[in-house]
XYZ file of C-alpha atoms in Angstrom:
672
model
C 27.804 12.899 -42.369
C 29.910 9.045 -42.720
C 29.000 6.807 -46.089
C 28.321 4.083 -45.170
C 28.015 2.512 -48.255
C 28.981 3.877 -51.854
C 27.496 6.616 -52.463
C 29.448 9.454 -54.513
C 29.897 8.812 -58.738
C 33.488 10.957 -59.541
C 32.405 11.553 -62.579
C 28.931 13.508 -61.996
C 31.907 16.044 -61.545
C 32.951 15.644 -65.165
C 31.692 19.368 -66.864
C 31.103 21.317 -63.038
C 32.970 24.385 -63.381
C 34.296 24.189 -60.529
C 37.566 21.946 -59.416
C 37.140 18.694 -58.445
C 39.442 15.897 -57.643
C 38.838 12.595 -55.680
C 41.971 10.333 -53.380
C 42.059 7.548 -51.632
C 43.442 5.445 -49.187
C 45.635 7.242 -45.766
C 48.230 7.848 -48.092
C 45.302 10.018 -50.749
C 45.806 8.458 -53.975
C 44.190 10.813 -56.474
C 42.217 8.910 -58.504
C 39.741 11.471 -60.594
C 40.130 14.447 -61.473
C 38.080 16.916 -63.467
C 38.823 19.411 -66.395
C 38.509 22.206 -64.574
C 40.860 21.138 -61.815
C 43.535 20.387 -64.875
C 43.040 23.336 -66.490
C 44.282 25.806 -63.397
C 46.486 23.278 -61.958
C 47.750 20.687 -64.624
C 47.757 16.818 -65.256
C 48.931 14.412 -61.940
C 49.334 11.100 -62.310
C 46.526 9.426 -61.542
C 47.038 7.093 -58.223
C 49.769 8.698 -57.319
C 50.308 9.675 -53.131
C 49.681 13.085 -52.236
C 53.007 13.708 -51.660
C 54.074 12.529 -54.703
C 51.409 14.226 -57.096
C 51.358 18.204 -55.477
C 55.464 18.036 -54.766
C 55.360 22.011 -54.766
C 56.128 23.493 -52.082
C 53.549 24.798 -50.680
C 51.605 21.558 -50.898
C 52.713 20.289 -47.172
C 49.695 22.392 -45.592
C 47.394 21.041 -48.267
C 48.783 16.986 -47.912
C 48.343 17.885 -43.403
C 44.585 18.967 -44.745
C 43.634 15.562 -46.375
C 44.993 13.533 -42.770
C 42.951 15.142 -40.356
C 40.240 15.326 -42.364
C 40.799 11.298 -43.697
C 41.369 10.304 -39.700
C 38.640 12.147 -38.078
C 36.122 12.412 -40.875
C 34.974 16.294 -40.413
C 35.110 18.532 -43.477
C 37.184 21.572 -43.133
C 38.273 23.784 -45.713
C 40.471 27.226 -46.348
C 41.502 29.416 -47.699
C 45.291 30.106 -50.158
C 47.538 31.569 -52.119
C 48.964 29.109 -54.421
C 50.990 28.961 -58.226
C 48.894 27.796 -60.279
C 50.636 24.637 -63.366
C 47.515 24.902 -65.374
C 46.520 27.253 -68.548
C 43.815 28.842 -66.269
C 44.203 32.905 -68.661
C 45.171 35.807 -66.002
C 48.382 37.284 -65.118
C 51.168 35.859 -63.948
C 51.776 35.329 -60.018
C 50.007 33.580 -57.755
C 46.433 32.971 -57.640
C 43.706 32.796 -55.202
C 41.979 29.238 -53.989
C 38.810 27.706 -51.371
C 39.494 24.486 -51.033
C 36.650 21.646 -49.601
C 37.975 19.039 -48.135
C 35.058 16.084 -47.552
C 35.474 13.039 -46.481
C 33.790 10.518 -48.837
C 32.830 7.594 -49.418
C 32.706 5.788 -53.208
C 34.181 3.258 -55.368
C 37.651 3.185 -55.688
C 36.933 3.167 -50.680
C 36.901 5.937 -48.271
C 39.071 8.262 -48.671
C 38.541 13.157 -49.387
C 36.729 14.798 -52.100
C 38.885 18.299 -52.797
C 36.769 21.220 -53.891
C 38.618 24.025 -55.269
C 37.476 26.991 -56.163
C 39.445 30.110 -58.135
C 38.900 33.593 -56.501
C 41.255 35.092 -58.329
C 39.556 37.488 -60.017
C 37.658 38.490 -57.482
C 40.583 39.456 -55.352
C 42.070 41.482 -58.466
C 39.170 43.466 -58.629
C 38.686 44.675 -55.425
C 41.880 44.364 -55.054
C 42.242 47.300 -58.664
C 39.145 48.853 -57.160
C 40.224 50.251 -52.860
C 43.768 49.100 -53.546
C 42.977 47.468 -49.805
C 43.717 43.931 -48.554
C 39.793 44.544 -46.383
C 38.543 43.580 -50.030
C 40.332 40.206 -50.898
C 39.609 38.749 -47.604
C 36.138 39.792 -48.244
C 35.903 38.297 -51.225
C 37.248 35.017 -49.757
C 35.693 34.589 -47.478
C 32.000 35.211 -49.202
C 33.384 31.837 -51.329
C 34.836 29.868 -48.488
C 31.050 30.557 -47.006
C 30.055 28.893 -50.269
C 32.465 26.116 -49.832
C 31.639 26.071 -46.095
C 28.683 23.036 -46.049
C 30.122 20.358 -48.739
C 29.942 17.741 -45.835
C 26.180 18.323 -45.701
C 24.701 19.398 -49.854
C 25.062 20.545 -52.398
C 23.076 21.552 -55.170
C 22.233 22.943 -59.187
C 20.813 24.643 -60.053
C 19.249 25.850 -64.544
C 18.564 28.777 -65.444
C 14.885 25.802 -66.173
C 14.340 24.918 -62.579
C 15.900 21.575 -62.919
C 17.795 20.408 -59.461
C 21.045 18.378 -59.327
C 22.388 17.209 -55.950
C 26.683 17.531 -56.370
C 26.392 15.965 -53.258
C 24.057 13.536 -51.682
C 22.115 14.511 -47.576
C 18.580 15.574 -48.539
C 17.825 12.382 -48.816
C 19.134 11.260 -44.925
C 18.359 14.878 -43.509
C 14.758 15.044 -44.701
C 13.930 10.683 -45.417
C 12.331 11.778 -48.232
C 13.774 11.822 -51.722
C 15.718 14.595 -53.405
C 12.888 16.355 -56.219
C 14.490 17.586 -59.345
C 12.614 20.715 -59.011
C 11.169 22.363 -56.695
C 7.725 22.029 -56.568
C 5.366 21.338 -54.208
C 6.401 19.366 -53.523
C 9.278 20.600 -52.187
C 8.073 23.577 -49.945
C 6.316 20.513 -47.631
C 8.914 20.433 -46.223
C 9.214 23.601 -46.015
C 7.607 25.162 -42.529
C 4.618 26.500 -43.515
C 6.090 30.126 -41.370
C 9.431 29.682 -43.473
C 7.666 28.889 -46.554
C 6.902 31.971 -48.107
C 10.068 34.419 -46.845
C 12.047 31.471 -48.440
C 10.016 31.524 -51.895
C 9.372 35.385 -51.984
C 13.880 36.103 -50.376
C 14.294 33.216 -54.238
C 12.386 35.326 -56.840
C 13.763 38.638 -55.509
C 17.341 37.110 -55.809
C 16.505 35.970 -59.399
C 15.569 38.839 -60.632
C 17.294 41.195 -59.109
C 21.189 41.697 -59.279
C 23.560 39.056 -59.427
C 24.436 38.134 -56.261
C 25.953 36.004 -52.931
C 21.508 34.335 -51.796
C 21.542 33.749 -48.086
C 18.783 32.156 -46.255
C 17.464 30.946 -43.020
C 14.455 28.424 -43.204
C 13.045 25.333 -41.178
C 13.201 21.965 -41.846
C 11.071 18.775 -41.327
C 13.278 15.557 -41.095
C 13.509 12.064 -41.147
C 12.952 12.360 -37.234
C 9.326 14.523 -37.644
C 10.755 17.266 -35.592
C 12.117 20.361 -37.456
C 15.689 21.837 -38.347
C 17.372 25.630 -38.963
C 19.105 24.842 -41.712
C 20.442 27.609 -44.084
C 21.180 27.618 -47.489
C 23.832 30.633 -49.942
C 24.606 29.617 -53.218
C 25.689 31.969 -56.119
C 25.411 33.066 -60.065
C 27.375 31.245 -62.534
C 27.527 33.884 -64.892
C 28.557 33.502 -68.690
C 29.290 36.277 -71.170
C 27.276 38.425 -68.654
C 24.200 36.168 -67.453
C 23.643 33.922 -65.132
C 24.100 30.425 -66.891
C 23.204 27.830 -63.654
C 23.063 29.608 -59.921
C 25.634 26.604 -56.778
C 24.860 26.686 -53.575
C 24.942 24.489 -50.292
C 22.480 24.042 -47.459
C 23.949 22.956 -43.831
C 22.212 22.398 -41.106
C 22.117 24.505 -38.636
C 20.273 24.019 -35.392
C 23.096 23.789 -32.747
C 24.452 27.244 -33.796
C 20.646 27.991 -34.231
C 19.840 27.313 -30.819
C 22.421 28.692 -28.612
C 21.739 31.669 -30.222
C 18.561 31.654 -29.748
C 18.578 30.135 -26.185
C 21.996 33.278 -25.082
C 19.959 35.330 -26.167
C 16.096 34.788 -24.376
C 18.944 33.605 -21.685
C 20.372 37.326 -21.261
C 16.199 38.943 -21.943
C 14.534 36.604 -18.637
C 17.938 38.503 -16.789
C 17.452 41.948 -17.347
C 14.035 41.758 -14.823
C 13.914 43.247 -12.160
C 13.708 41.707 -9.086
C 11.357 44.640 -7.175
C 7.566 43.341 -8.272
C 6.618 39.832 -9.076
C 4.341 40.119 -11.490
C 6.298 41.851 -12.922
C 9.076 39.485 -13.215
C 6.765 36.505 -14.114
C 5.510 39.096 -16.758
C 9.096 39.694 -18.346
C 9.130 35.602 -18.253
C 5.807 35.393 -19.854
C 6.961 37.630 -22.514
C 11.204 36.416 -22.812
C 10.422 33.737 -24.348
C 7.635 34.787 -27.164
C 7.334 33.997 -29.708
C 10.550 33.490 -30.365
C 10.338 29.391 -28.107
C 5.952 29.789 -27.733
C 3.082 31.307 -29.675
C 1.948 32.552 -26.064
C 2.584 32.144 -22.338
C 0.869 32.494 -19.298
C 2.455 32.142 -16.042
C 0.022 30.923 -13.029
C 1.548 32.322 -9.040
C 0.759 28.922 -6.286
C 0.009 29.579 -3.146
C 2.722 30.292 -0.310
C 4.111 26.579 0.631
C 3.120 25.835 -3.390
C 0.511 23.693 -2.168
C 1.450 20.182 -2.259
C 0.265 19.521 1.154
C -2.837 20.995 0.016
C -5.916 18.927 -1.655
C -7.196 21.850 -3.386
C -3.953 24.427 -4.711
C -5.480 27.110 -5.949
C -3.522 28.835 -9.040
C -4.475 32.425 -9.764
C -2.796 33.875 -13.889
C -0.758 36.866 -13.061
C 1.393 37.212 -16.697
C 0.548 36.060 -19.315
C 2.072 37.089 -23.434
C 1.214 36.222 -27.803
C 3.121 36.743 -30.715
C 1.309 39.759 -32.838
C -1.845 37.424 -35.136
C -3.346 35.464 -32.181
C -6.408 36.828 -29.743
C -6.736 39.438 -27.380
C -5.668 37.646 -24.475
C -8.257 37.770 -21.694
C -8.030 40.239 -18.451
C -6.047 39.722 -16.032
C -8.846 39.883 -12.950
C -11.096 35.672 -12.303
C -8.027 34.160 -13.326
C -7.715 31.624 -10.186
C -9.007 28.924 -10.678
C -7.398 24.834 -8.799
C -5.950 23.267 -10.816
C -6.551 19.865 -12.540
C -4.216 17.176 -12.380
C -2.849 17.247 -14.990
C -1.299 20.770 -13.690
C -0.875 18.985 -10.108
C 1.069 16.169 -12.014
C 2.857 18.578 -13.149
C 4.047 21.284 -9.235
C 4.760 18.449 -7.580
C 6.659 16.478 -10.190
C 8.113 19.512 -11.150
C 8.332 18.149 -14.547
C 7.021 20.323 -17.857
C 3.981 18.258 -19.652
C 2.992 18.336 -23.218
C -0.087 18.169 -24.116
C -1.064 17.402 -27.658
C -4.655 18.020 -29.382
C -6.842 18.648 -32.369
C -6.613 22.869 -33.605
C -9.291 24.455 -31.269
C -10.074 21.834 -28.521
C -7.294 21.965 -25.458
C -9.150 19.636 -22.577
C -11.802 21.219 -20.200
C -9.804 22.136 -16.663
C -6.057 22.409 -17.346
C -6.481 25.489 -17.259
C -9.477 28.392 -16.215
C -11.993 28.560 -18.091
C -11.429 31.953 -19.518
C -8.067 30.060 -20.805
C -9.692 27.058 -22.261
C -11.578 29.397 -24.309
C -8.586 31.809 -25.434
C -7.221 28.699 -26.233
C -9.983 27.565 -28.516
C -10.303 30.786 -30.642
C -6.958 31.340 -30.369
C -6.759 27.538 -32.321
C -4.320 25.923 -30.260
C -2.504 22.856 -30.789
C -0.570 21.786 -27.952
C 0.031 22.884 -24.566
C 3.311 22.681 -22.364
C 3.091 22.864 -18.709
C 6.641 24.207 -16.672
C 6.623 24.521 -13.363
C 8.582 27.174 -11.650
C 10.471 26.543 -8.442
C 12.470 28.727 -6.072
C 14.913 27.541 -3.608
C 12.936 24.621 -4.022
C 9.621 25.463 -4.024
C 7.303 25.801 -6.931
C 5.929 28.779 -6.722
C 4.254 28.766 -10.074
C 3.890 27.245 -13.244
C 4.427 28.090 -16.758
C 2.262 27.432 -19.643
C 3.185 27.427 -23.143
C 1.192 27.580 -26.244
C 1.134 26.546 -29.702
C -1.207 27.519 -32.213
C -1.772 27.392 -35.487
C 0.131 26.016 -38.219
C 3.129 26.290 -34.961
C 4.158 23.068 -34.480
C 4.319 20.883 -30.687
C 8.079 21.976 -29.399
C 10.658 19.414 -29.967
C 12.262 18.391 -26.357
C 14.960 20.441 -26.718
C 12.477 22.462 -27.150
C 11.071 22.136 -23.812
C 14.382 21.453 -22.509
C 15.265 25.133 -23.581
C 11.678 27.234 -21.900
C 12.730 25.495 -19.007
C 16.155 26.238 -18.631
C 14.726 29.680 -19.811
C 11.994 30.242 -17.411
C 14.417 28.214 -14.593
C 17.304 31.533 -15.011
C 14.557 34.578 -13.218
C 15.596 32.758 -10.245
C 17.045 35.898 -8.915
C 14.519 38.172 -9.938
C 12.265 36.114 -8.281
C 13.731 35.344 -5.310
C 14.675 38.769 -4.913
C 10.800 39.735 -4.993
C 9.331 37.477 -3.030
C 11.948 38.379 -0.249
C 10.067 41.377 -0.865
C 6.562 40.552 -1.275
C 7.749 39.083 2.628
C 8.780 41.811 3.569
C 5.945 43.770 2.748
C 3.828 41.391 4.978
C 5.760 40.886 7.091
C 5.505 44.959 7.669
C 1.489 45.689 6.976
C 1.226 43.246 9.701
C 2.566 44.347 12.218
C 1.824 47.791 11.664
C -1.552 47.042 11.278
C -1.701 45.350 14.923
C -0.618 48.444 15.360
C -3.144 50.716 13.624
C -5.913 49.142 16.436
C -10.316 50.706 15.178
C -10.314 54.682 15.315
C -12.213 54.440 20.071
C -15.950 55.091 20.169
C -15.828 59.440 20.865
C -19.120 60.913 22.605
C -20.341 64.065 21.162
C -18.157 63.313 17.863
C -17.263 61.247 14.918
C -13.671 59.439 15.006
C -12.669 57.569 11.369
C -9.282 56.362 10.502
C -8.182 55.132 7.842
C -4.651 53.653 6.655
C -3.383 52.744 2.587
C -1.265 51.227 2.329
C 1.681 51.769 -0.410
C 1.267 50.294 -4.712
C 5.204 49.265 -3.350
C 7.212 47.005 -1.670
C 9.911 49.411 -0.527
C 7.244 52.127 0.395
C 5.471 50.173 3.394
C 6.298 50.573 6.689
C 6.381 54.227 7.536
C 2.579 55.637 8.311
C 0.847 55.996 11.403
C -2.251 57.244 13.511
C -3.348 56.953 16.847
C -6.475 57.908 18.966
C -7.623 56.531 22.737
C -8.453 58.988 26.192
C -5.551 59.847 29.081
C -7.023 59.461 32.643
C -9.099 62.688 32.904
C -11.355 62.261 29.802
C -9.490 63.972 27.171
C -8.762 62.538 23.829
C -5.477 62.793 22.107
C -5.250 62.238 18.501
C -1.719 61.319 16.736
C -0.088 60.691 13.119
C 3.098 60.136 12.205
C 5.633 59.784 9.664
C 9.456 58.207 10.266
C 11.615 57.997 8.106
C 12.357 53.881 6.844
C 10.696 51.691 5.297
C 9.593 48.223 5.356
C 10.088 45.589 8.852
C 12.507 49.069 9.966
C 10.188 51.407 9.796
C 7.044 48.913 11.218
C 9.414 48.009 14.251
C 10.120 52.253 14.940
C 6.535 53.439 14.489
C 5.530 50.171 16.856
C 8.457 51.388 19.681
C 7.160 54.847 18.820
C 3.463 54.654 19.374
C 4.095 52.510 22.824
C 6.183 55.467 23.948
C 4.126 58.070 22.978
C 0.991 56.489 24.886
C 3.237 55.753 28.939
C 4.332 59.229 28.287
C 0.991 60.720 27.451
C -1.168 58.602 29.973
C 1.344 57.691 32.630
C 1.933 61.771 32.797
C 2.169 63.200 36.956
C 0.806 66.288 36.107
C -0.410 68.107 33.411
C 1.393 68.136 30.053
C 0.524 69.685 26.973
C 0.706 68.356 23.580
C 4.595 69.837 23.504
C 5.192 68.434 26.925
C 4.747 64.989 25.372
C 6.283 65.716 22.588
C 9.870 67.380 24.117
C 9.721 63.363 25.927
C 9.558 62.090 23.525
C 11.145 63.413 21.663
C 14.473 63.224 24.476
C 13.273 59.844 24.818
C 13.775 57.935 20.973
C 17.408 59.548 19.968
C 18.370 58.331 23.676
C 17.230 55.101 22.419
C 17.659 55.077 19.110
C 15.011 54.583 18.669
C 14.763 55.559 14.561
C 16.979 59.273 12.619
C 13.587 61.066 11.713
C 10.274 61.408 12.884
C 6.930 64.390 12.088
C 4.115 63.693 14.245
C 1.174 66.104 15.095
C 0.000 65.617 18.743
C -3.898 66.690 20.116
C -5.372 66.998 23.340
C -9.081 67.903 22.260
C -11.327 68.383 25.894
C -15.459 68.973 25.259
C -16.695 71.596 26.525
C -19.724 73.711 26.666
C -18.612 76.135 23.543
C -17.568 73.402 22.419
C -14.167 70.966 21.602
C -11.171 72.949 22.497
C -7.551 71.556 21.087
C -4.757 72.207 21.607
C -1.960 70.270 19.638
C 1.438 71.076 18.674
C 3.623 69.932 15.718
C 7.059 68.581 14.967
C 8.033 69.137 11.271
C 3.959 67.275 9.680
C 2.172 68.358 7.075
C -0.355 71.162 8.940
C -3.737 69.641 10.243
C -6.563 71.088 7.985
C -9.949 72.259 8.807
C -12.273 72.050 7.269
C -15.703 73.719 8.407
C -19.127 73.138 8.376
C -20.305 75.933 6.306
C -16.776 77.350 4.622
C -13.604 76.502 2.872
C -11.260 74.071 3.753
C -7.658 75.928 5.225
C -4.296 74.763 6.407
C -3.855 75.058 10.953
C -0.141 76.745 10.510
C 1.857 78.237 13.376
C 3.742 81.213 13.186
C 6.603 78.703 12.813
C 7.776 75.362 11.798
C 9.034 73.265 14.827
C 11.886 70.261 14.201
C 10.853 66.582 13.980
C 11.969 64.480 16.491
C 14.917 62.733 16.708
C 16.898 66.813 15.414
C 17.528 68.147 18.357
C 16.034 66.686 21.337
C 16.667 70.022 23.100
C 14.735 72.302 20.695
C 11.882 74.190 22.304
C 7.172 72.803 20.762
C 5.686 74.963 20.621
C 2.245 75.016 21.701
C -1.150 75.425 19.589
C -5.036 76.258 20.360
C -8.608 76.321 18.437
C -12.395 75.236 19.210
C -13.767 73.239 17.030
C -18.326 73.800 16.785
C -20.348 71.334 15.522
C -20.340 70.167 11.746
C -15.853 70.930 11.732
C -12.899 68.140 11.019
C -10.133 67.750 11.673
C -8.928 66.754 9.780
C -4.603 64.656 9.844
C -3.153 63.311 7.398
C 0.816 61.519 6.369
C 2.647 62.830 3.616
C 1.465 60.443 0.915
C -1.265 62.352 0.128
C -0.341 65.685 -0.874
C 3.479 64.619 -2.428
C 4.311 62.625 -5.574
C 7.254 63.082 -7.595
C 5.469 65.056 -10.959
C 3.622 67.682 -8.356
C 5.713 69.989 -5.469
C 3.352 70.364 -2.502
C 1.902 73.282 -2.079
C -0.518 71.879 -5.073
C -0.821 69.275 -3.421
C -1.358 70.794 -0.559
C -4.322 72.839 -2.851
C -5.556 69.785 -4.720
C -7.049 67.904 -1.049
C -7.686 71.193 0.498
C -9.735 71.960 -2.704
C -11.353 68.457 -2.790
C -11.782 68.440 1.533
C -13.915 71.362 0.344
C -16.173 70.125 -2.652
C -17.065 66.372 0.198
C -17.109 68.316 3.554
C -21.247 67.033 2.825
C -20.374 63.933 3.604
C -20.000 61.993 6.784
C -17.061 61.529 8.625
C -16.310 57.879 7.167
C -16.953 59.057 3.567
C -15.013 61.148 4.102
C -11.680 60.285 4.291
C -12.458 57.314 2.016
C -13.503 59.952 -0.476
C -10.006 62.506 0.239
C -7.608 58.813 0.149
C -8.102 58.779 -3.654
C -6.912 61.519 -3.798
C -3.167 60.652 -2.521
C 0.133 59.269 -4.249
C -0.192 55.259 -4.379
C 2.838 54.999 -4.883
C 3.152 55.426 -1.011
C 1.478 54.824 2.566
C -0.542 57.304 3.318
C -3.097 57.443 7.137
C -5.741 59.254 7.340
C -7.121 60.456 10.443
C -10.738 62.692 11.006
C -12.817 64.634 14.669
C -16.047 66.169 13.366
C -17.951 66.987 16.799
C -21.953 66.136 16.501
C -22.705 69.465 19.926
């Protein structure tokens, strides 16, 4: 930092253990050097330009470094070997130094402060121990790291606990005077979350074997905001004992924030885009606890609600750091947004609210969320709009709790950026949700209610898959033919989403037309053969399974005739016996495989109380179990529930299926 008035008194370095020199002006005239410098480099002419004071061959890069620091005021350091002209003990040969040059102002005017640390002993010791150049570089870098922060604050800690600021900067950074001892007053400037960790780390360093101390923590600055700093210190040994610690503290907020930003953006970018709630959950979890103590995401209705008087938002995801109260369940979390949230939605700008600990304002969030904020001793709340393709689809509420300070403008900007980073995943999830909705609308429009059948009960159920990717292929139908025959059909079309739903609608209409308009009595096998040729020729679907049943009431009961094109077999649930499958001697091929294949006809008579169940594979197939196990489970459940009315029976049986796939059921039970 550039000094605006002379502050540095070079004589403070007279007894310093490191070599220090001060040069002034553009010629870098030498105006001061301490005894440690003289012992290492020999006497130099005071007020001589650097080109004369340091005239040896190795000085040219050093003078170039001085020019750069004097010109732009930026501190620099370099590690370099050079010959020593002083009386320092040691074997002959090159010595190794770390030079740090800092722009300063003193009574001599503007100039450059040079700190040189002799690292020869460490380098030679490493070479002798390992005989590897890597050890030498590590030793040099260890000391280079120490003096790299000279442009900020350098301090000396003595055994009695007193502290001296060798290079000033603490008061400018914090707005508080330098304290000569690390007491409670000094610790009050440290972030409450970092105090205990910092104190323990320092205690461990002092109590353990001599080694470099390094810690990163937050300090309250003169602007009222916390910034991350890094402190490094090394023990100075005399006669094998620690005589003092010399350390440096540097502002590293920009570096810390850049690393945090990179980490958070990578985390939220990895959110999968299949399920909207999953994306919102990943967004909330990405910012906790690094950026906020708790975060909840509230979904808005389609169209972001800007045209509606009342906007209903629903909490769909939340996360909180350890140590806070358990989060409330996600159910019953819809509420009518208040003026604050509405302002965030309309303006598309974040809004910060601060309040007394545990006293959040009413109406900003649902009552259950407000009660949680009170229990968590929340002190701040940031509402951030989540925008996808110019539409506000949700907003996030990030809370600071306990001793956490309110977020700074930089914190809010980073929070907003991280939440917006999920654009692609959100867009994909929204597209999947829209596709799911359209497929369901189309599919349900085709799945008409079961007709009223004299002398029998008919019930149907359709349960969409819990995953968007599995919706669209299953269907059922029940209708009367011109001669009074009841036709029941159930099937499954390969494919999902709108493609399968559209093909289902076409195939259903074709089946109805072929069955209804037949010029001669046609069996289900005849109709499926015609449907197979039409579907193949018109390229309606790549693969279709279907069961078609004709039911006619006669004097001795209901007579059933059916054909099965590759579909799971119908299930007979007798009124007084175990359920069993009605499988033919051989399975016919699905439709759209070989239109010229022959189709089999099956016949059966049903009595009063018997139930014929048609179903799709989602009821019996799961990734975890085989088809046989699923069929056995369905038959056992049907047997146990056969006494239920047919509507209740369907509700009971659909619970057997895999929620990850579509399920369609069609049940027929004669009453006479």
